[in-house]
Amino acid sequence: MSNQLATTTPAKKELGPVIALLNSPESLSKIQDVLPGGLTINEVQRTALMAVHSNPKLAECTPASVLLSVMRAAQFGVVVDGRHAHLIPYKRSFKTGGQWNSVMEAQFQWDYKGIIQKVRQSPDIRDIYAEKICSGDSYRVLRGTNPVLEHGIALTTDRGPIIAFYSVVTYKDGSTSFDIMTVDEVEAIRKRSKSYDSEKNTSSGPWATDYAEMGKKTVVKRHSKYLPLPSEVLGAINADNDYDDLPIPQANATVIKSADIPKRTAIEDKTPEPTPEPTPEPEKQPEPQKEPVEKVAKAKEVPAKGGKKLTPAPEKEPAPTQEPAPQTGGEMTVVQQCEEKLREAGFTAADLIRCAQANDWLDKSHDPDTTALSVISDDDLKNFIDPENWATVVSEIQRIAKK
């Protein structure tokens, strides 16, 4: 990914690298591979090119981040047409060699209407909509065993300031449910968004231009956390990471798992069950077997929460000749490659482990500050540092660090 920054507002001719990448056969092939039914490559490409031409800031973004955002939208069955989904430019800061640098990156972001369309794909949902409540409207809200939401819209030119947002779902069996958020609750979400400037107490992007739509989107996203939606719909809705996870309004709500890294499976706890070693013949009894005992001791030096001890994974059963050590020459290990990538981005192994635990990619019993990267399998580490996933991993680490 290029880290070069644009120093001036780009002219149209400077759109070249982004346009060239979106037009390249390799890029179109990658997009085609993730397309679901009902969406054509021509439609995806056309809307992406229109989005780039209509927003000069996207020309300052790295071409790879633009392509990745277009692919993510296509994967979820939407296009970045400015109605159902958007390409939003963000400035990302990172530390390299003790120095802070910045780069502009594009990010896929749902529109309120796109999420509504996605929720309606559920076989259990008949309809869903969201609305704002203004101070001049009439309303009645009751919770408890017989929840009630009534809203009368004032038919005047000035309805007054917005005081709340709500969403209503009608199920196929005719029953309904609703969720409601006050402006203060929505404001707390806005202030965690990437476009919020805490020093100036202002926002840029859609929060500044379409506040009512973003408020509706916020309450729909929270409502969706405990709706009976298919996992692919939940994952698609949660792919929009403009802000941290929304609070869950009910104790028995269904938590959405992160879907930020495509094509990966959850990391399983690979702690092996203890297996008895075969007893050798008396005359073949080896010397005290100090090597394996040392390995287990090293694993115990990394205590995990809850008193659980870490032991080597089954495929890495200790052997006298397999003592892990830094390589003095030749190819780097996967752990060393991952550590190098983290150093270049200004992060630590603890940052990656916290990110993995927050997204349920790693068992939460491990203490990030004392646990080594070796507790994560080589396959998962390779997946993290894969060029197609790394930008998302970095974004997740930054999001977790903000909490």
Coordinates of C-alpha atoms in Angstrom, one line a residue:
M1 CA 0.0 0.0 0.0
S2 CA 1.5 3.4 -0.9
N3 CA 2.1 5.8 1.9
Q4 CA 2.6 8.8 -0.4
L5 CA 0.5 11.8 0.5
A6 CA -1.1 14.4 -1.8
T7 CA 0.0 17.9 -0.8
T8 CA -2.6 19.8 -2.9
T9 CA -6.2 19.4 -4.0
P10 CA -5.9 17.0 -7.0
A11 CA -7.0 17.9 -10.4
K12 CA -9.0 15.5 -12.5
K13 CA -5.9 14.2 -14.2
E14 CA -4.5 13.1 -10.8
L15 CA -7.3 10.6 -10.5
G16 CA -5.2 8.4 -12.8
P17 CA -3.8 5.8 -10.4
V18 CA -7.2 5.1 -8.8
I19 CA -9.1 5.0 -12.2
A20 CA -6.4 2.8 -13.7
L21 CA -6.7 0.3 -10.8
L22 CA -10.5 0.2 -11.1
N23 CA -10.2 -0.4 -14.8
S24 CA -7.4 -3.1 -14.7
P25 CA -8.4 -6.6 -15.7
E26 CA -6.8 -8.0 -12.5
S27 CA -9.0 -5.7 -10.3
L28 CA -12.2 -6.6 -12.3
S29 CA -11.3 -10.3 -11.9
K30 CA -11.0 -9.9 -8.1
I31 CA -14.3 -8.1 -7.9
Q32 CA -16.0 -10.7 -10.1
D33 CA -14.8 -13.4 -7.6
V34 CA -16.8 -11.9 -4.7
L35 CA -19.9 -10.9 -6.6
P36 CA -23.2 -12.4 -5.3
G37 CA -26.1 -13.1 -7.6
G38 CA -28.1 -10.2 -9.0
L39 CA -25.1 -7.8 -9.2
T40 CA -23.0 -7.3 -12.4
I41 CA -19.4 -6.3 -12.7
N42 CA -20.3 -3.5 -15.1
E43 CA -22.7 -2.0 -12.4
V44 CA -20.0 -2.2 -9.7
Q45 CA -17.3 -0.7 -11.9
R46 CA -19.6 2.1 -13.2
T47 CA -20.8 3.3 -9.8
A48 CA -17.3 3.1 -8.3
L49 CA -15.9 5.3 -11.1
M50 CA -18.8 7.8 -10.6
A51 CA -18.1 7.9 -6.9
V52 CA -14.4 8.7 -7.5
H53 CA -15.1 11.4 -10.1
S54 CA -17.7 13.0 -7.8
N55 CA -15.5 13.2 -4.7
P56 CA -11.9 14.6 -5.5
K57 CA -10.8 13.6 -2.0
L58 CA -10.9 10.0 -3.1
A59 CA -8.1 10.8 -5.5
E60 CA -5.9 11.4 -2.4
C61 CA -6.6 7.9 -1.1
T62 CA -4.4 5.0 -1.8
P63 CA -5.7 3.1 -4.8
A64 CA -5.6 -0.2 -3.0
S65 CA -7.9 1.1 -0.2
V66 CA -10.4 2.3 -2.9
L67 CA -10.4 -1.1 -4.6
L68 CA -10.8 -3.0 -1.3
S69 CA -13.8 -0.8 -0.3
V70 CA -15.5 -1.4 -3.7
M71 CA -14.9 -5.1 -3.3
R72 CA -16.3 -5.2 0.2
A73 CA -19.5 -3.4 -0.9
A74 CA -19.8 -5.8 -3.9
Q75 CA -19.3 -8.8 -1.5
F76 CA -22.4 -7.6 0.5
G77 CA -24.5 -7.2 -2.6
V78 CA -24.5 -3.3 -2.8
V79 CA -22.7 -0.7 -4.9
V80 CA -21.2 2.6 -3.8
D81 CA -23.9 4.6 -5.5
G82 CA -24.2 7.2 -2.7
R83 CA -27.7 5.9 -1.9
H84 CA -27.1 2.4 -0.5
A85 CA -23.4 2.6 0.3
H86 CA -20.6 5.2 0.1
L87 CA -16.8 5.5 -0.4
I88 CA -15.6 7.8 2.5
P89 CA -12.1 9.1 2.5
Y90 CA -10.3 9.1 6.0
K91 CA -6.9 10.2 7.1
R92 CA -5.0 7.5 9.0
S93 CA -1.9 8.2 11.1
F94 CA 0.7 5.6 11.8
K95 CA 4.2 5.5 13.3
T96 CA 7.2 4.3 11.3
G97 CA 10.8 4.5 12.6
G98 CA 9.8 6.7 15.5
Q99 CA 8.1 9.2 13.2
W100 CA 4.4 9.8 12.7
N101 CA 3.0 9.8 9.1
S102 CA -0.4 10.1 7.6
V103 CA -2.1 8.6 4.6
M104 CA -5.6 9.0 3.1
E105 CA -7.6 5.8 2.8
A106 CA -11.1 5.1 1.4
Q107 CA -13.6 3.1 3.5
F108 CA -16.8 1.4 2.6
Q109 CA -19.7 2.7 4.6
W110 CA -23.3 1.7 4.6
D111 CA -26.1 4.2 4.0
Y112 CA -29.3 4.0 6.2
K113 CA -31.2 2.9 3.1
G114 CA -28.7 0.1 2.3
I115 CA -29.0 -1.4 5.8
I116 CA -32.8 -1.2 5.6
Q117 CA -32.6 -3.1 2.3
K118 CA -30.3 -5.7 3.8
V119 CA -32.5 -6.3 6.8
R120 CA -35.5 -6.9 4.6
Q121 CA -33.7 -9.8 3.0
S122 CA -34.3 -11.8 6.2
P123 CA -37.0 -14.5 5.8
D124 CA -38.5 -13.5 9.2
I125 CA -38.7 -9.8 8.5
R126 CA -41.7 -8.3 6.6
D127 CA -40.7 -4.6 6.9
I128 CA -38.4 -2.2 8.8
Y129 CA -38.2 1.6 8.9
A130 CA -36.7 4.4 11.0
E131 CA -37.9 7.9 11.9
K132 CA -36.8 10.9 13.9
I133 CA -38.8 12.5 16.7
C134 CA -38.8 16.3 17.0
S135 CA -39.6 18.4 20.0
G136 CA -42.8 19.7 18.3
D137 CA -44.1 16.1 17.7
S138 CA -46.4 14.2 20.0
Y139 CA -45.1 10.8 21.2
R140 CA -45.6 8.1 23.8
V141 CA -43.0 5.5 24.7
L142 CA -43.6 2.6 27.2
R143 CA -41.2 -0.3 28.0
G144 CA -41.9 -3.3 30.1
T145 CA -44.2 -6.3 29.5
N146 CA -46.4 -4.3 27.1
P147 CA -44.1 -2.0 25.1
V148 CA -45.7 0.9 23.2
L149 CA -44.4 3.4 20.8
E150 CA -46.7 6.1 19.4
H151 CA -45.5 9.0 17.3
G152 CA -47.5 11.9 15.9
I153 CA -45.7 14.1 13.4
A154 CA -46.3 17.8 13.7
L155 CA -47.6 19.1 10.3
T156 CA -45.8 22.4 10.6
T157 CA -42.9 23.9 8.8
D158 CA -40.7 23.9 12.0
R159 CA -41.1 20.8 14.0
G160 CA -38.3 21.8 16.4
P161 CA -35.0 20.2 17.1
I162 CA -34.5 16.4 16.9
I163 CA -34.8 14.7 20.3
A164 CA -34.7 11.0 19.4
F165 CA -34.6 8.4 16.7
Y166 CA -36.4 5.0 16.5
S167 CA -36.7 2.0 14.3
V168 CA -39.7 -0.4 14.0
V169 CA -39.7 -3.9 12.7
T170 CA -42.7 -5.9 11.5
Y171 CA -42.2 -9.7 11.5
K172 CA -43.8 -12.2 9.1
D173 CA -46.2 -13.4 11.8
G174 CA -47.5 -9.8 12.3
S175 CA -45.7 -9.0 15.6
T176 CA -43.6 -6.0 15.9
S177 CA -40.6 -4.7 17.9
F178 CA -38.9 -1.3 18.2
D179 CA -35.8 0.4 19.5
I180 CA -35.4 4.1 20.4
M181 CA -32.3 6.2 21.1
T182 CA -32.2 9.7 22.4
V183 CA -30.1 12.4 20.7
D184 CA -27.6 12.2 23.6
E185 CA -27.1 8.4 22.9
V186 CA -26.7 9.1 19.2
E187 CA -24.3 11.9 20.0
A188 CA -22.1 9.5 22.0
I189 CA -21.8 7.4 18.9
R190 CA -21.1 10.3 16.7
K191 CA -18.2 11.4 18.9
R192 CA -16.6 8.0 18.5
S193 CA -16.8 8.2 14.7
K194 CA -13.6 8.6 12.6
S195 CA -14.9 11.9 11.2
Y196 CA -15.3 13.6 14.7
D197 CA -12.7 16.1 15.7
S198 CA -12.6 16.1 19.5
E199 CA -10.6 19.4 19.6
K200 CA -13.1 21.3 17.5
N201 CA -16.2 19.4 18.7
T202 CA -17.3 19.0 15.1
S203 CA -17.7 16.2 12.5
S204 CA -17.0 16.0 8.8
G205 CA -18.4 13.6 6.2
P206 CA -22.0 12.2 6.5
W207 CA -22.4 13.2 10.1
A208 CA -22.0 16.8 9.0
T209 CA -24.1 16.7 5.8
D210 CA -26.8 14.1 6.7
Y211 CA -27.2 14.0 10.4
A212 CA -30.8 12.7 10.4
E213 CA -29.9 9.8 8.0
M214 CA -26.9 8.9 10.2
G215 CA -29.1 9.0 13.3
K216 CA -31.6 6.6 11.7
K217 CA -28.7 4.4 10.6
T218 CA -27.4 4.3 14.2
V219 CA -30.7 3.2 15.8
V220 CA -31.2 0.6 13.0
K221 CA -27.8 -0.9 13.6
R222 CA -28.4 -1.2 17.3
H223 CA -31.9 -2.7 16.7
S224 CA -30.4 -5.3 14.3
K225 CA -28.2 -6.7 17.1
Y226 CA -31.2 -8.6 18.5
L227 CA -33.3 -9.3 15.4
P228 CA -33.6 -12.8 13.9
L229 CA -31.3 -12.1 11.0
P230 CA -29.1 -14.6 9.1
S231 CA -25.4 -14.5 10.0
E232 CA -24.4 -13.2 6.6
V233 CA -26.8 -10.2 7.0
L234 CA -25.5 -9.5 10.5
G235 CA -21.9 -9.7 9.3
A236 CA -22.6 -7.4 6.4
I237 CA -24.3 -4.8 8.6
N238 CA -21.4 -4.9 11.1
A239 CA -18.8 -4.4 8.3
D240 CA -19.4 -0.7 8.6
N241 CA -16.8 0.4 11.2
D242 CA -17.3 4.1 11.2
Y243 CA -17.8 3.9 15.0
D244 CA -17.2 1.4 17.8
D245 CA -19.7 -1.4 18.6
L246 CA -23.1 0.0 19.6
P247 CA -24.4 -0.7 23.1
I248 CA -26.9 -3.6 23.3
P249 CA -30.2 -2.5 24.7
Q250 CA -31.3 -5.9 26.1
A251 CA -29.4 -8.4 28.2
N252 CA -30.4 -11.3 25.9
A253 CA -29.4 -9.5 22.7
T254 CA -27.5 -11.3 20.0
V255 CA -24.0 -9.8 19.6
I256 CA -22.8 -9.3 16.1
K257 CA -19.3 -10.8 15.4
S258 CA -16.9 -8.7 13.4
A259 CA -16.7 -9.4 9.7
D260 CA -13.8 -7.2 8.9
I261 CA -11.5 -9.8 7.5
P262 CA -13.1 -11.7 4.7
K263 CA -12.2 -15.4 3.9
R264 CA -11.1 -16.3 7.4
T265 CA -12.5 -18.6 10.1
A266 CA -12.5 -18.0 13.8
I267 CA -9.4 -18.9 15.7
E268 CA -10.0 -21.9 17.8
D269 CA -8.4 -22.6 21.2
K270 CA -5.8 -25.1 20.2
T271 CA -4.6 -26.0 23.7
P272 CA -4.1 -29.8 23.4
E273 CA -5.4 -32.3 25.8
P274 CA -2.5 -33.9 27.8
T275 CA -1.5 -37.2 26.3
P276 CA 0.6 -39.8 28.1
E277 CA 4.0 -40.4 26.6
P278 CA 4.9 -44.0 25.8
T279 CA 7.2 -45.6 28.4
P280 CA 10.5 -46.6 26.7
E281 CA 12.3 -49.9 27.4
P282 CA 14.4 -49.7 30.5
E283 CA 17.6 -50.1 28.6
K284 CA 16.6 -47.3 26.2
Q285 CA 15.5 -44.9 28.9
P286 CA 16.9 -41.5 27.8
E287 CA 18.9 -39.1 30.1
P288 CA 16.7 -36.8 32.2
Q289 CA 14.8 -35.3 29.2
K290 CA 15.6 -31.7 30.2
E291 CA 14.8 -30.2 26.8
P292 CA 11.0 -30.9 26.8
V293 CA 10.7 -29.9 30.5
E294 CA 12.3 -26.6 29.7
K295 CA 9.8 -26.0 26.8
V296 CA 6.8 -26.5 29.1
A297 CA 8.4 -24.2 31.7
K298 CA 8.7 -21.5 29.0
A299 CA 5.1 -21.9 28.1
K300 CA 4.2 -21.4 31.8
E301 CA 6.1 -18.1 31.9
V302 CA 3.2 -16.6 29.9
P303 CA 0.3 -16.8 32.4
A304 CA -3.2 -16.5 31.1
K305 CA -6.2 -15.1 32.9
G306 CA -8.3 -17.5 35.0
G307 CA -5.3 -19.6 35.9
K308 CA -5.2 -21.4 32.6
K309 CA -1.7 -22.5 31.5
L310 CA -0.6 -22.2 27.9
T311 CA 0.9 -25.3 26.3
P312 CA 2.4 -25.9 22.9
A313 CA 0.0 -26.6 20.0
P314 CA -0.3 -30.3 19.0
E315 CA 1.5 -29.8 15.7
K316 CA 4.4 -28.2 17.6
E317 CA 5.0 -30.9 20.2
P318 CA 8.4 -30.2 21.8
A319 CA 11.4 -32.2 20.6
P320 CA 15.0 -31.9 21.6
T321 CA 16.0 -30.5 18.2
Q322 CA 13.0 -28.1 17.8
E323 CA 13.9 -25.4 20.3
P324 CA 12.5 -22.1 18.8
A325 CA 15.2 -19.5 18.4
P326 CA 15.6 -16.4 16.4
Q327 CA 16.9 -17.2 12.9
T328 CA 20.4 -15.8 12.2
G329 CA 20.1 -16.0 8.5
G330 CA 17.7 -17.2 5.8
E331 CA 13.9 -16.8 5.8
M332 CA 12.1 -15.1 8.7
T333 CA 9.6 -17.1 10.7
V334 CA 5.9 -16.1 10.4
V335 CA 6.0 -14.7 14.0
Q336 CA 9.0 -12.6 13.1
Q337 CA 7.3 -11.4 9.9
C338 CA 4.2 -10.4 11.9
E339 CA 6.4 -8.6 14.5
E340 CA 8.1 -6.7 11.7
K341 CA 4.8 -5.6 10.2
L342 CA 3.6 -4.4 13.6
R343 CA 6.8 -2.4 14.3
E344 CA 6.5 -0.7 10.9
A345 CA 2.9 0.3 11.7
G346 CA 3.8 1.5 15.2
F347 CA 2.0 -1.3 17.1
T348 CA 3.0 -4.1 19.4
A349 CA 2.2 -7.8 19.7
A350 CA -0.1 -6.9 22.6
D351 CA -2.1 -4.6 20.3
L352 CA -2.7 -7.4 17.8
I353 CA -3.7 -9.9 20.6
R354 CA -6.2 -7.4 22.0
C355 CA -7.6 -6.9 18.6
A356 CA -7.9 -10.7 18.0
Q357 CA -9.6 -11.1 21.4
A358 CA -12.1 -8.3 20.8
N359 CA -13.1 -9.9 17.5
D360 CA -13.3 -13.5 19.1
W361 CA -10.3 -14.6 16.9
L362 CA -8.4 -15.6 20.0
D363 CA -9.4 -17.0 23.4
K364 CA -9.9 -14.1 25.9
S365 CA -8.1 -15.9 28.7
H366 CA -4.7 -14.8 27.5
D367 CA -3.2 -11.6 28.9
P368 CA -2.2 -9.4 25.9
D369 CA 0.6 -7.7 27.9
T370 CA 2.4 -10.9 28.7
T371 CA 1.4 -13.3 25.9
A372 CA 3.6 -13.9 23.0
L373 CA 2.4 -14.0 19.3
S374 CA 3.4 -17.7 19.3
V375 CA 0.0 -18.6 20.9
I376 CA -1.6 -17.7 17.5
S377 CA -1.2 -20.3 14.8
D378 CA 1.0 -19.6 11.8
D379 CA -2.0 -19.9 9.5
D380 CA -3.9 -17.2 11.4
L381 CA -0.8 -14.9 11.6
K382 CA -0.3 -15.3 7.8
N383 CA -4.0 -14.3 7.4
F384 CA -3.5 -11.2 9.5
I385 CA -0.5 -9.9 7.5
D386 CA -1.9 -10.8 4.1
P387 CA -1.8 -7.7 2.0
E388 CA -5.6 -8.0 1.4
N389 CA -6.3 -8.1 5.1
W390 CA -3.6 -6.0 6.7
A391 CA -5.3 -2.6 6.2
T392 CA -8.4 -4.0 8.0
V393 CA -6.3 -5.4 10.8
V394 CA -4.6 -2.0 11.3
S395 CA -8.0 -0.3 11.3
E396 CA -9.4 -2.8 13.9
I397 CA -6.3 -2.3 16.2
Q398 CA -6.9 1.5 16.0
R399 CA -10.6 1.1 16.8
I400 CA -9.9 -1.1 19.8
A401 CA -7.2 1.4 21.1
K402 CA -9.8 4.2 21.1
K403 CA -12.0 2.5 23.6

